[in-house]
XYZ file of C-alpha atoms in Angstrom:
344
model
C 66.184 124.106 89.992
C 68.967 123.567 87.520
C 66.157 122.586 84.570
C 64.205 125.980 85.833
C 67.290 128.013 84.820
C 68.091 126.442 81.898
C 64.757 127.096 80.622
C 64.649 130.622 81.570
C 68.340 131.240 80.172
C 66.511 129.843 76.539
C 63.644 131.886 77.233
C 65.197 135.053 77.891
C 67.896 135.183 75.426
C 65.684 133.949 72.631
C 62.966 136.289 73.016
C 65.952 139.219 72.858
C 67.486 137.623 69.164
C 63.535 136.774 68.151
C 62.519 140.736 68.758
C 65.596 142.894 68.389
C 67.664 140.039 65.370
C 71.283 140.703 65.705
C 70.798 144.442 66.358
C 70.270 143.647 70.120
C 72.702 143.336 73.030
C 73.404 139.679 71.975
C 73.489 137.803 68.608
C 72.241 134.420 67.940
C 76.182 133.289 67.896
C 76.821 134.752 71.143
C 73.990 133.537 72.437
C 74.389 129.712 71.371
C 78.608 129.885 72.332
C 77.165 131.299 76.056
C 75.089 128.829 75.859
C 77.403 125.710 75.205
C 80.046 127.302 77.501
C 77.228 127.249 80.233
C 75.938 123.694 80.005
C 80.125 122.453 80.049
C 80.784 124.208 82.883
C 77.472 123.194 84.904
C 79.189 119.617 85.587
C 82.593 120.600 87.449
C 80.223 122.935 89.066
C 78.267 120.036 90.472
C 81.315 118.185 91.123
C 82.930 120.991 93.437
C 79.581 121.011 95.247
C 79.752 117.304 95.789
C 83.089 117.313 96.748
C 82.647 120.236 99.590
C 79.643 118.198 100.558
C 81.984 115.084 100.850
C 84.869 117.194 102.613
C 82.739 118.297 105.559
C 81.099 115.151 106.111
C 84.834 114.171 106.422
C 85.886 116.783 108.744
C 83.099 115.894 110.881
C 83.684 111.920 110.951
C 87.850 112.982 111.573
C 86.921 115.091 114.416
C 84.865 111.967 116.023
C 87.851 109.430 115.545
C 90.643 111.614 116.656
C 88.425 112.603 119.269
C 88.082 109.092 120.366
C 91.486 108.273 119.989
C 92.488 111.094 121.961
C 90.717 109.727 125.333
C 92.511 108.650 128.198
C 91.743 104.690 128.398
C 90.114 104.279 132.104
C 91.904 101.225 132.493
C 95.966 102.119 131.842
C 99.431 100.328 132.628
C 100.741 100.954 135.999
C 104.207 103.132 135.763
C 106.359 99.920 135.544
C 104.556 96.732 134.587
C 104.892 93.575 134.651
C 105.855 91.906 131.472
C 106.131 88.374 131.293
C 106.899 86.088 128.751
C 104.384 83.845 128.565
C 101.565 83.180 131.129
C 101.083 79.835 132.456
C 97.235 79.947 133.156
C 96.453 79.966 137.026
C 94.041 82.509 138.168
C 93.354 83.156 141.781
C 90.122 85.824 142.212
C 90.144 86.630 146.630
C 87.798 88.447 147.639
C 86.287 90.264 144.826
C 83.661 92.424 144.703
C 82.447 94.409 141.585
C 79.547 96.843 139.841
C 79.608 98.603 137.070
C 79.676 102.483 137.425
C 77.829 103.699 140.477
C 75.423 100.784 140.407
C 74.878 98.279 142.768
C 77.511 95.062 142.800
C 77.504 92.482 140.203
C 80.096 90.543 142.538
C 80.317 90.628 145.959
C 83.078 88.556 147.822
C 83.782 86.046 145.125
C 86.784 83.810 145.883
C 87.890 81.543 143.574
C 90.867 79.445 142.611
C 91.624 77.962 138.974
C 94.788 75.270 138.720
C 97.117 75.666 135.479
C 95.003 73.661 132.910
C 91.508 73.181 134.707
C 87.940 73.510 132.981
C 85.866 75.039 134.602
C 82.128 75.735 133.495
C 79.930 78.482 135.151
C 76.597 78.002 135.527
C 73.876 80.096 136.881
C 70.544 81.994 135.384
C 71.198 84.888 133.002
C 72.390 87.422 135.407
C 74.161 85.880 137.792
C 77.320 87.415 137.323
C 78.811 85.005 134.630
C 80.121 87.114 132.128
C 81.101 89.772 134.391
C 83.830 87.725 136.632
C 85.139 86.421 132.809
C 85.853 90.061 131.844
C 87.853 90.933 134.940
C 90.317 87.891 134.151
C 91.703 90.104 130.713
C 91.377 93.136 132.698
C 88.597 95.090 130.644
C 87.473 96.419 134.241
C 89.256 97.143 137.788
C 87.404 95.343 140.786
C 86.204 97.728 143.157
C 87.806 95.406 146.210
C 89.610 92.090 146.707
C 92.259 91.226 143.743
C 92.161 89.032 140.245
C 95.125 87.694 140.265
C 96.956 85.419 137.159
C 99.961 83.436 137.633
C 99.802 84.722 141.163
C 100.501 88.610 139.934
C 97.175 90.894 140.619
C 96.336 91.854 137.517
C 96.489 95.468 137.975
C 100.323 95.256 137.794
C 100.519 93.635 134.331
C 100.917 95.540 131.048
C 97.217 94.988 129.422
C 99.243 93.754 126.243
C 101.082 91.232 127.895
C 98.062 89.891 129.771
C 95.526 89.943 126.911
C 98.031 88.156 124.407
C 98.248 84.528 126.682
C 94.219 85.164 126.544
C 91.841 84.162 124.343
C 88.009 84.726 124.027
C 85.338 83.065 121.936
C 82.341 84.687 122.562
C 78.336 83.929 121.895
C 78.685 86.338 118.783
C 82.457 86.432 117.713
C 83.909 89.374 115.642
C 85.007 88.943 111.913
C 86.227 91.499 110.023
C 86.106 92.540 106.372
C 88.686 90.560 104.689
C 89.512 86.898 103.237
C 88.489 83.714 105.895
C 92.656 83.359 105.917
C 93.104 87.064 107.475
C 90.404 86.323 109.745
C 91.714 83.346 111.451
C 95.015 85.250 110.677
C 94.640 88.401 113.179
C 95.173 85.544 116.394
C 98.956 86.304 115.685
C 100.662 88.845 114.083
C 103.804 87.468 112.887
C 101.600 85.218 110.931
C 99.452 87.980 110.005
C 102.171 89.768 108.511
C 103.402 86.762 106.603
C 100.112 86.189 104.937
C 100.168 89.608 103.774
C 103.853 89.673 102.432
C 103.432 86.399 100.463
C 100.938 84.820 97.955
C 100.109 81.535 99.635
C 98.275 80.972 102.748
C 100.632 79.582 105.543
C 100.760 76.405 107.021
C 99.847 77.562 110.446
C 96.479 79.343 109.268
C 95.657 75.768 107.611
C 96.470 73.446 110.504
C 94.375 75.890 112.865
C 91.561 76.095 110.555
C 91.771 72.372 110.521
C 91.894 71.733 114.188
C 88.833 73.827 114.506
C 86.831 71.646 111.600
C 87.090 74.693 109.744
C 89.013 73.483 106.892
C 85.816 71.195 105.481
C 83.607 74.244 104.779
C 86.492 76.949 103.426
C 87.421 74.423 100.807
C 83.688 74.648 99.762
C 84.368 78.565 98.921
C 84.522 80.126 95.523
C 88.155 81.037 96.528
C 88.559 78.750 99.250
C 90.898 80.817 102.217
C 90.582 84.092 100.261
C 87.009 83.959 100.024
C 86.277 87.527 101.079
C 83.659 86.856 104.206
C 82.079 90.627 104.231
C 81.662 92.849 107.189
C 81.185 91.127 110.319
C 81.510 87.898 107.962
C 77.992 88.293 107.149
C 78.462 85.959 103.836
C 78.735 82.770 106.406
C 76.339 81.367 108.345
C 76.840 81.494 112.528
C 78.353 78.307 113.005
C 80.909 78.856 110.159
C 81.623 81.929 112.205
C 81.848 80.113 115.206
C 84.855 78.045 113.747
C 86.873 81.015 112.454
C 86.746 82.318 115.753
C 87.396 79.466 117.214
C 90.460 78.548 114.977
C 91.604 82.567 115.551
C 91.859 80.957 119.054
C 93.760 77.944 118.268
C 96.705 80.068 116.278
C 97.314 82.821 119.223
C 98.181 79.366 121.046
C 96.575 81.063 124.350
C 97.155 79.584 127.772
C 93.822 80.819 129.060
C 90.988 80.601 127.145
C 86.905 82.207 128.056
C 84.452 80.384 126.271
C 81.116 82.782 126.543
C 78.191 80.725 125.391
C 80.230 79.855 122.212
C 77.367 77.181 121.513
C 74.006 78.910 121.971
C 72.828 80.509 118.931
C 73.466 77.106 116.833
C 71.791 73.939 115.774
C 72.353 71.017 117.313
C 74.181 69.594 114.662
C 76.754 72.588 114.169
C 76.907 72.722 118.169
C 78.283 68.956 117.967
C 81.339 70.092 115.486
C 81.864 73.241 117.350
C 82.041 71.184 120.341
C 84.733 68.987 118.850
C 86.592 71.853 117.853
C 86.535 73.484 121.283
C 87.599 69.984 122.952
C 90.689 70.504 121.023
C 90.903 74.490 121.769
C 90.767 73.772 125.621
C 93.228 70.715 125.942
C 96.076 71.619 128.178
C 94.966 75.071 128.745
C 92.978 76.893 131.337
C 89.529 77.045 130.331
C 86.445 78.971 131.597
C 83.303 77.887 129.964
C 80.155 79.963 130.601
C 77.053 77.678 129.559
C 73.402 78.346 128.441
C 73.364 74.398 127.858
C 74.541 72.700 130.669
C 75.232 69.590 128.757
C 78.279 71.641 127.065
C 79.980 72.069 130.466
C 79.102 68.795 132.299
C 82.460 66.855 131.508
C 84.314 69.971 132.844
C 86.841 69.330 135.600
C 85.094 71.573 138.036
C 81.513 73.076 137.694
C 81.258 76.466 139.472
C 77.239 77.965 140.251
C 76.667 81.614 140.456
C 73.463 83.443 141.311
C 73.044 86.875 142.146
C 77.047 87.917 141.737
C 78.134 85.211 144.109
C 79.242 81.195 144.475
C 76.844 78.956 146.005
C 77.756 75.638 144.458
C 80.815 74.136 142.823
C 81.784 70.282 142.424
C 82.023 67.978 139.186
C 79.009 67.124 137.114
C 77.820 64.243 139.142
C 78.450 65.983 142.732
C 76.370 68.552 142.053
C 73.226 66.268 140.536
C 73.789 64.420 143.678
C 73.056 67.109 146.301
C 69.839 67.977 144.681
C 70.459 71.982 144.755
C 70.114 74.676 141.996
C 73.025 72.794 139.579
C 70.576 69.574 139.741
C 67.195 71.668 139.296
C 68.867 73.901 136.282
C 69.873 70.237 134.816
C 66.716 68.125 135.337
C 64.794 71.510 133.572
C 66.961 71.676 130.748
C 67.214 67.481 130.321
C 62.885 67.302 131.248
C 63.400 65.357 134.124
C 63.016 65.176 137.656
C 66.478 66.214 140.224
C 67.802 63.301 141.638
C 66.618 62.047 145.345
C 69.886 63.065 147.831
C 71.151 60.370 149.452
């Protein structure tokens, strides 16, 4: 359109200096200074229009994040919670039953008791309520009966920042943001967030965690080493490099309850045996629940607890549960090839 009126600018004004000379309405010098005047004002023209383009799009994306950040959280601190100083780890769920929205319960009557420093792996078919009883343990959903409690305080009466800060959670696809591998595994505590950003070398504690997590081996591989920016999502690694950033994000928050959600699945067998190694060291001491796809992840666990359809209906160490020949022993001899043991 722009070219079209150009063009028809040239056309007209020429014609009226080619048949009327510089006895017409405009003279050839007139005509040439409009001319240049026009074509150096057609660009902050375009820019304006750009810039309004650029100022409603926005207005519009402004309106959707105050708009979100205006909303009433559906799960909110009671009027005087409880604020501890640190959590010790033991989680007590009685009774619980739980669905999401009006649909029908993903729990019903779970009852479950977890000692300060116990593994415990869940196993059970995709479905069977796994995931779900994980996310009440931080909170991210109210039960609908019966009571989560941790450290022997339902967790409805806790400040969600208190709770959530002695948790930690490495799931099946961990978040990374956009930012160096150092501010990644940085963001598990703030104080030593805040000290990476005020000072030019990476500290100590982001090192030993990366390090504890077999991180360390690969970052030192990176054009910049710990301020390798990793892209959004930390697309520029590969999933088991993303794995261990998580994992030592996990290790520096120093949590005393950590949810392990399939950490392992999506990986090789060869990165699974490093991440393994780093999540042996993640879970000493602490309270760990381990949700498996491989069973062979969980089976040194202290207690092995097996869900289907939202409830319990086996729980015992590794070689109890091979030995009663139920659904523990059939999910394991399917996985492993091989035929459930013969009960005794």
């Amino acid at each position: 359109m722009t070219g079209v009126a150009f063009v028809a600018i040239l056309f007209v004004g020429g014609r009226d200096i080619i048949l009327l000379g510089d006895s017409g309405a405009l003279s050839t010098g007139s005509f040439a200074l409009f001319f240049l005047y026009l074509r150096r004002l057609y660009s902050p023209m375009r820019r304006i229009g750009r810039s309004a383009n650029k100022y409603q799009q926005a207005k519009s994306s402004a309106e959707r994040v105050f708009g979100l950040l205006g909303q009433t959280p559906a799960i909110d601190d009671p009027a005087d919670p409880y604020k501890p100083t640190d959590i010790r780890g033991e989680i007590d769920f009685a009774d619980v039953t739980f669905g999401y929205g009006d649909r029908e319960p993903v729990l019903t009557d779970v009852s479950l008791s977890i000692e300060r420093g116990e593994t415990v792996g869940l196993a059970g078919e995709t479905g069977a309520g796994k995931s779900t009883l994980t996310r009440l343990v931080p909170r991210f959903y109210d039960v609908d009966s019966g009571s989560v409690r941790v450290d022997g305080v339902d967790t409805r009466e806790y400040a969600r920042q208190s709770l959530r800060q002695g948790i930690a959670i490495v799931g099946q696809s961990p978040y990374l943001f956009s930012g160096t591998v150092a501010e990644n595994i940085a963001y598990g505590d703030r104080e030593t967030l805040t000290t990476l950003r005020a000072g030019e070398s990476v500290p100590d504690a982001v090192i030993e965690a990366a390090d504890a997590a077999e991180a360390d081996r690969f970052v030192e591989e990176l054009p910049d080493g710990y301020r390798t920016e990793i892209g959004e999502r930390g697309v520029k690694l590969s999933g088991g490099q993303r794995q261990r950033l998580a994992i030592a994000r996990a290790i520096l928050n120093d949590p005393a309850i950590i949810i392990l959600d399939e950490a392992t699945s999506d990986v090789d067998t060869e990165t699974e045996q490093h991440i393994q190694a780093s999540l042996s060291r993640l879970i000493a001491d602490r309270t760990a629940l381990v949700i498996a796809h491989r069973l062979s992840t969980i089976q040194d666990a202290d207690r092995i607890v097996v869900m289907d359809d939202g409830e319990i209906i086996e729980q015992g160490s590794h070689d109890d549960l091979l030995a009663t020949n139920g659904v523990y022993a059939n999910l394991w001899s399917t996985q492993a090839d091989e035929p459930p043991a013969t009960a005794d």
